Amino acid sequence: MEQRESGFRFFFYLIGFSAIFLAFIYTSVFSYQQYASLRAELTTASSNNDIQLRTAMAMRAAVRERAILLWQMTLLETPEERKQLFNTFYSQGSEYHKSRLTLLNTDLDHPEQIIITKLDKEAANRAPELRTFSELLNNNRVQDFRSELGKVLKDKTTIAGLLDRFISLQQAQNEEIWQDSSHKMEVLLSKLIVRMVLIILGGFLFAVYVMATTSKQNKLIRIANQELRHLACHDNLTGLPNRRFLLHQLDIVLAAAKRKQHKVAIIFIDLDDFKPINDTYGHDIGDQCLQDISNRISKVIRGSDMLGRLGGDEFLLILSEIESSTQAIAVIQKILTIINEDIPIESSTANLSASIGLYIYALEDINAEEAITLADKAMYQAKKMGKNQFYII
């Protein structure tokens, strides 16, 4: 009798262990698949949105530069002088259309398609007026261009406004993706805990095993959350903070500087003639160069300074709590020196340079976006001066 009961208990424990084990295996695999699917979905959506945001910002920059060039051409007195700027004007147009094609190749949702359709329609409708104005500039038929310039700049403002709407939509979508992913992760965690509790209720003898497994799963989920936060705030290639995170941190730094009466240096770094590296050696080598440059710059700055990648071959460096511009200039000179050092590429080497713009924040009433824009303008001045140097605004 006792032997029969012992066998029954053994059989019961075996069934109980098998049921709990199978339940645990099913829960672990199913949760991991959900997490993997969520992460793949977030990575795909973030990558698509990042491309759309970068291309839209490039189009916006091209529109801005073309408007500035038109204004500059009206200030010149002869068609010959104006023609010197027309090459740059048409080059910016090419950049605009190249970025537009890249944007059209991404996965556009319905609201985005509406904006792009409207943008193309507005550009097509306003093209004849721009063409007429260009002919006036070339033929010097009138001396006072203010009326015609006002119309053309108004057209540019309309197109820029549509691009700003698209950029705002992308930023909102990025925030939506993060919030949605966080919500789904919370739901996933809740379901996992419920399942684990049900498994624990299967028997006291398996409680320690179930509790240890739950702890392990919670740790994996915390790590997953950290990875998701890192992906949302950092550049995938260099591991540096991305534009979104830089803007957030710069707002905090500027607010602290205003409160403590300190200066802040915003340094905009753009690599000169980087495109030939990609064209000659391929994008993999280009990516290695960007990683090498980011590592070099990181070695010559303070631990309290923040280096980030804005996109492409553009970097931003924030020097907080500096005494004067001399401090920032010393850092810039170090950066120019290390960027000029040869970069090993396969069996050869490449030599790069950079144009750097410096803006010193001295308690002005501006936000992070405006501060970066000022540093960007200073960088363009450095390029106009001949590259491989810096300009202070």
XYZ file of C-alpha atoms in Angstrom:
393
model
C 0.000 0.000 0.000
C 2.721 2.402 1.038
C 4.731 1.451 -1.993
C 1.671 2.126 -4.175
C 1.194 5.575 -2.583
C 4.858 6.346 -3.073
C 4.574 5.415 -6.716
C 1.442 7.536 -7.028
C 3.207 10.520 -5.433
C 6.156 10.036 -7.719
C 3.802 9.874 -10.697
C 1.928 12.969 -9.438
C 5.170 14.903 -8.914
C 6.378 13.840 -12.317
C 3.165 15.118 -13.927
C 3.325 18.301 -11.857
C 6.973 18.945 -12.752
C 6.296 18.235 -16.408
C 3.285 20.566 -16.474
C 5.144 23.388 -14.728
C 8.246 22.842 -16.856
C 6.249 22.865 -20.100
C 4.315 25.920 -18.934
C 7.554 27.666 -18.107
C 9.129 26.752 -21.456
C 6.068 27.943 -23.337
C 5.978 31.215 -21.384
C 9.689 31.910 -21.882
C 9.712 31.195 -25.610
C 6.487 33.076 -26.285
C 7.654 36.125 -24.304
C 11.024 36.157 -26.030
C 9.346 35.947 -29.451
C 7.109 38.871 -28.529
C 10.102 40.851 -27.317
C 12.114 40.011 -30.465
C 9.169 41.026 -32.642
C 8.739 44.275 -30.694
C 12.423 45.110 -30.956
C 12.502 44.340 -34.701
C 9.402 46.492 -35.196
C 10.960 49.380 -33.249
C 14.284 49.110 -35.083
C 12.576 49.078 -38.491
C 10.290 51.985 -37.643
C 13.105 54.020 -36.064
C 15.409 53.421 -39.033
C 12.688 54.419 -41.505
C 11.808 57.532 -39.519
C 15.474 58.505 -39.095
C 15.996 58.352 -42.879
C 12.845 60.390 -43.463
C 13.863 62.966 -40.854
C 17.408 63.319 -42.226
C 16.232 63.697 -45.830
C 13.489 66.173 -44.901
C 16.011 68.260 -42.962
C 18.369 68.150 -45.954
C 15.541 69.364 -48.201
C 14.728 72.100 -45.698
C 18.378 73.193 -45.623
C 18.494 73.281 -49.444
C 15.385 75.477 -49.563
C 16.914 77.822 -47.002
C 20.220 78.044 -48.881
C 18.462 78.728 -52.202
C 16.452 81.536 -50.628
C 19.636 83.077 -49.202
C 21.375 82.817 -52.589
C 18.472 84.527 -54.362
C 18.610 87.366 -51.863
C 22.378 87.675 -52.289
C 22.031 87.775 -56.085
C 19.634 90.723 -55.910
C 22.306 92.680 -54.069
C 24.796 92.236 -56.913
C 24.836 94.811 -59.683
C 25.762 92.858 -62.791
C 24.543 89.576 -64.326
C 28.151 88.339 -64.423
C 28.402 88.597 -60.663
C 25.079 86.850 -60.224
C 26.019 83.979 -62.510
C 28.826 83.069 -60.126
C 26.176 82.248 -57.513
C 23.840 80.419 -59.896
C 26.017 77.279 -59.906
C 25.651 77.018 -56.131
C 21.933 77.769 -56.479
C 21.419 74.893 -58.937
C 23.636 72.601 -56.851
C 21.346 73.142 -53.860
C 18.399 72.306 -56.128
C 20.075 69.024 -57.039
C 20.603 68.242 -53.344
C 16.926 68.949 -52.736
C 15.787 66.533 -55.469
C 18.288 63.863 -54.447
C 16.974 63.987 -50.862
C 13.404 63.950 -52.192
C 14.060 60.722 -54.137
C 15.549 59.127 -51.024
C 12.472 60.202 -49.066
C 10.099 58.745 -51.663
C 11.889 55.381 -51.410
C 11.041 55.124 -47.695
C 7.865 53.696 -46.208
C 5.553 56.735 -46.148
C 2.242 56.568 -44.288
C -0.899 58.366 -45.458
C -0.354 61.716 -43.629
C 3.231 61.807 -44.899
C 2.115 61.063 -48.466
C -0.410 63.923 -48.260
C 2.320 66.391 -47.218
C 4.757 65.171 -49.905
C 2.039 65.367 -52.591
C 1.163 68.876 -51.508
C 4.855 69.791 -51.391
C 5.417 68.554 -54.966
C 2.301 70.368 -56.147
C 3.377 73.639 -54.515
C 6.883 73.315 -55.954
C 5.507 72.634 -59.443
C 3.045 75.531 -59.269
C 5.710 77.979 -58.114
C 8.429 76.805 -60.501
C 7.419 79.176 -63.376
C 7.613 82.212 -61.079
C 11.062 81.149 -59.858
C 12.162 80.534 -63.445
C 10.945 84.008 -64.480
C 12.758 85.595 -61.564
C 15.953 83.721 -62.475
C 15.711 85.062 -66.027
C 15.323 88.605 -64.666
C 18.471 88.139 -62.618
C 20.368 86.783 -65.621
C 19.176 89.404 -68.102
C 19.275 92.370 -65.696
C 15.953 93.651 -67.046
C 15.124 95.531 -63.820
C 17.238 97.225 -61.200
C 14.911 96.884 -58.231
C 14.147 93.206 -57.507
C 12.403 93.707 -54.184
C 8.862 93.044 -55.401
C 9.810 89.920 -57.382
C 12.130 88.734 -54.610
C 9.337 89.062 -52.071
C 7.079 86.806 -54.128
C 9.768 84.181 -54.637
C 10.787 84.210 -50.967
C 7.119 83.859 -50.016
C 6.993 80.750 -52.218
C 10.121 79.424 -50.519
C 8.533 80.084 -47.133
C 5.464 78.063 -48.155
C 7.601 75.110 -49.216
C 9.749 75.418 -46.084
C 6.566 75.437 -43.998
C 5.443 72.149 -45.543
C 8.845 70.629 -44.834
C 8.652 71.888 -41.249
C 5.274 70.168 -40.942
C 6.811 66.948 -42.249
C 9.741 67.219 -39.815
C 7.369 67.893 -36.904
C 5.315 64.878 -37.956
C 8.432 62.693 -37.956
C 9.461 63.889 -34.504
C 5.963 63.209 -33.203
C 6.028 59.750 -34.779
C 9.361 58.982 -33.119
C 7.831 59.905 -29.766
C 4.776 57.797 -30.579
C 6.950 54.809 -31.466
C 8.775 55.089 -28.126
C 5.556 55.448 -26.127
C 3.901 52.579 -27.981
C 6.932 50.343 -27.475
C 7.022 51.196 -23.761
C 3.323 50.388 -23.458
C 3.722 47.086 -25.286
C 6.699 46.214 -23.095
C 4.644 46.959 -19.991
C 1.840 44.738 -21.289
C 4.370 42.016 -22.104
C 5.836 42.254 -18.605
C 2.365 42.151 -17.020
C 1.389 39.045 -18.967
C 4.667 37.397 -18.108
C 4.209 38.052 -14.389
C 0.649 36.678 -14.496
C 1.821 33.508 -16.181
C 4.644 33.101 -13.695
C 2.266 33.552 -10.777
C 0.011 30.846 -12.218
C 3.018 28.571 -12.585
C 4.063 29.242 -8.975
C 0.553 28.286 -7.853
C 1.145 24.885 -9.473
C 2.992 23.645 -6.441
C 5.122 24.643 -3.454
C 7.874 22.181 -4.340
C 8.545 24.101 -7.595
C 8.210 27.618 -6.115
C 11.952 28.290 -5.749
C 12.569 27.227 -9.316
C 9.697 29.364 -10.639
C 10.745 32.423 -8.578
C 14.352 32.195 -9.817
C 13.128 31.962 -13.376
C 10.856 34.975 -12.899
C 13.773 36.986 -11.531
C 15.862 36.030 -14.533
C 13.104 37.031 -16.929
C 12.648 40.374 -15.187
C 16.351 41.044 -15.526
C 16.219 40.286 -19.247
C 13.294 42.655 -19.650
C 15.085 45.445 -17.746
C 18.082 44.978 -20.019
C 15.749 45.051 -23.016
C 14.256 48.343 -21.809
C 17.731 49.803 -21.441
C 18.624 48.680 -24.946
C 15.442 50.233 -26.342
C 16.177 53.525 -24.569
C 19.736 53.421 -25.859
C 18.549 52.782 -29.433
C 16.159 55.740 -29.217
C 18.825 58.168 -27.953
C 22.063 57.056 -29.643
C 23.495 56.748 -33.124
C 23.651 53.108 -34.269
C 26.996 53.513 -36.072
C 29.171 55.436 -33.592
C 27.259 54.877 -30.365
C 27.279 58.656 -29.797
C 24.178 60.583 -28.702
C 21.893 61.350 -31.646
C 20.303 64.677 -32.587
C 17.191 64.154 -30.483
C 19.172 63.378 -27.335
C 21.632 66.232 -28.007
C 18.799 68.751 -28.281
C 17.329 67.562 -24.986
C 20.676 67.663 -23.179
C 21.649 71.029 -24.684
C 18.426 72.593 -23.407
C 19.361 71.358 -19.918
C 22.953 72.645 -20.253
C 21.800 76.083 -21.460
C 19.301 76.388 -18.614
C 21.990 75.451 -16.068
C 24.474 77.885 -17.639
C 21.959 80.715 -17.449
C 21.245 79.906 -13.818
C 24.923 79.656 -12.831
C 26.091 82.508 -15.109
C 28.446 80.276 -17.088
C 29.303 80.204 -20.782
C 28.743 77.211 -23.063
C 30.532 76.418 -26.337
C 28.506 74.758 -29.100
C 30.877 73.340 -31.729
C 29.532 72.147 -35.099
C 31.952 69.797 -36.907
C 31.500 68.893 -40.588
C 34.030 66.675 -42.370
C 35.333 68.191 -45.620
C 34.920 66.233 -48.857
C 33.825 63.037 -47.110
C 31.693 61.842 -50.032
C 34.705 60.722 -52.145
C 35.623 58.259 -49.361
C 32.247 56.521 -49.743
C 32.394 56.733 -53.535
C 35.929 55.341 -53.768
C 36.046 52.733 -50.992
C 32.395 52.026 -50.257
C 30.107 52.880 -47.363
C 31.592 50.219 -45.062
C 34.961 51.971 -45.176
C 33.198 55.319 -44.822
C 31.471 54.043 -41.684
C 34.833 52.889 -40.284
C 36.232 56.377 -40.891
C 33.321 57.974 -39.033
C 33.862 55.612 -36.115
C 37.585 56.401 -36.119
C 36.940 60.161 -36.175
C 34.414 59.947 -33.319
C 36.908 57.933 -31.219
C 39.676 60.464 -31.882
C 37.541 63.437 -30.884
C 36.341 61.643 -27.737
C 39.956 61.292 -26.571
C 40.695 65.051 -26.575
C 37.609 66.307 -24.714
C 36.693 66.362 -21.060
C 34.498 63.761 -19.446
C 31.905 66.454 -18.755
C 31.741 67.469 -22.436
C 29.216 65.861 -24.777
C 30.015 64.701 -28.313
C 27.180 63.564 -30.578
C 26.486 62.759 -34.212
C 23.850 64.840 -35.983
C 23.880 62.599 -39.047
C 26.054 61.912 -42.092
C 29.487 63.424 -41.468
C 28.237 66.070 -39.029
C 29.100 66.044 -35.320
C 28.191 68.363 -32.447
C 30.342 69.014 -29.392
C 29.012 70.768 -26.281
C 31.539 72.286 -23.855
C 29.746 73.262 -20.663
C 30.933 75.722 -18.018
C 33.828 77.341 -19.879
C 35.538 80.568 -18.880
C 36.088 82.066 -22.333
C 36.231 81.297 -26.042
C 39.982 80.641 -25.690
C 39.172 77.381 -23.946
C 36.938 76.265 -26.811
C 39.445 77.347 -29.464
C 42.127 75.187 -27.830
C 39.830 72.165 -28.072
C 38.969 72.970 -31.719
C 42.657 73.178 -32.644
C 43.211 69.741 -31.112
C 40.253 68.380 -33.082
C 41.523 69.817 -36.371
C 44.936 68.281 -35.698
C 43.693 64.765 -34.926
C 41.259 64.748 -37.851
C 44.138 65.642 -40.182
C 46.055 62.535 -39.096
C 46.072 59.742 -41.697
C 43.327 57.135 -41.464
C 44.367 53.574 -42.454
C 42.145 52.281 -45.279
C 42.853 48.756 -46.508
C 46.352 48.978 -48.047
C 46.307 52.756 -48.228
C 45.494 55.785 -46.086
C 43.049 58.652 -46.324
C 43.467 62.189 -45.133
C 40.465 64.176 -43.948
C 39.885 67.691 -42.721
C 36.976 69.454 -41.101
C 35.185 72.781 -41.132
C 34.158 73.807 -37.629
C 31.686 76.419 -36.457
C 31.809 77.755 -32.919
C 29.015 79.558 -31.104
C 29.624 80.783 -27.543
C 26.423 80.925 -25.521
C 26.656 83.905 -23.191
C 23.250 83.890 -21.459
C 21.238 84.889 -24.565
C 17.564 84.029 -24.664
C 17.728 81.177 -27.199
C 16.931 77.465 -27.190
C 19.014 74.439 -28.172
C 17.777 74.325 -31.782
C 18.654 77.981 -32.312
C 22.083 77.526 -30.733
C 22.867 74.611 -33.071
C 21.671 76.657 -36.040
C 24.094 79.455 -35.136
C 26.968 76.983 -34.842
C 25.909 75.490 -38.200
C 26.046 78.937 -39.824
C 29.517 79.479 -38.389
C 30.586 76.125 -39.887
C 29.378 77.200 -43.342
C 31.459 80.349 -42.993
C 34.496 78.187 -42.230
C 33.835 76.195 -45.422
C 33.549 79.372 -47.458
C 36.886 80.526 -46.049
C 38.613 77.474 -47.502
C 37.779 74.514 -45.197
C 40.083 72.855 -42.647
C 39.548 75.738 -40.226
C 37.027 77.212 -37.809
C 34.866 80.278 -37.580
C 33.389 81.909 -34.471
C 29.968 83.492 -34.578
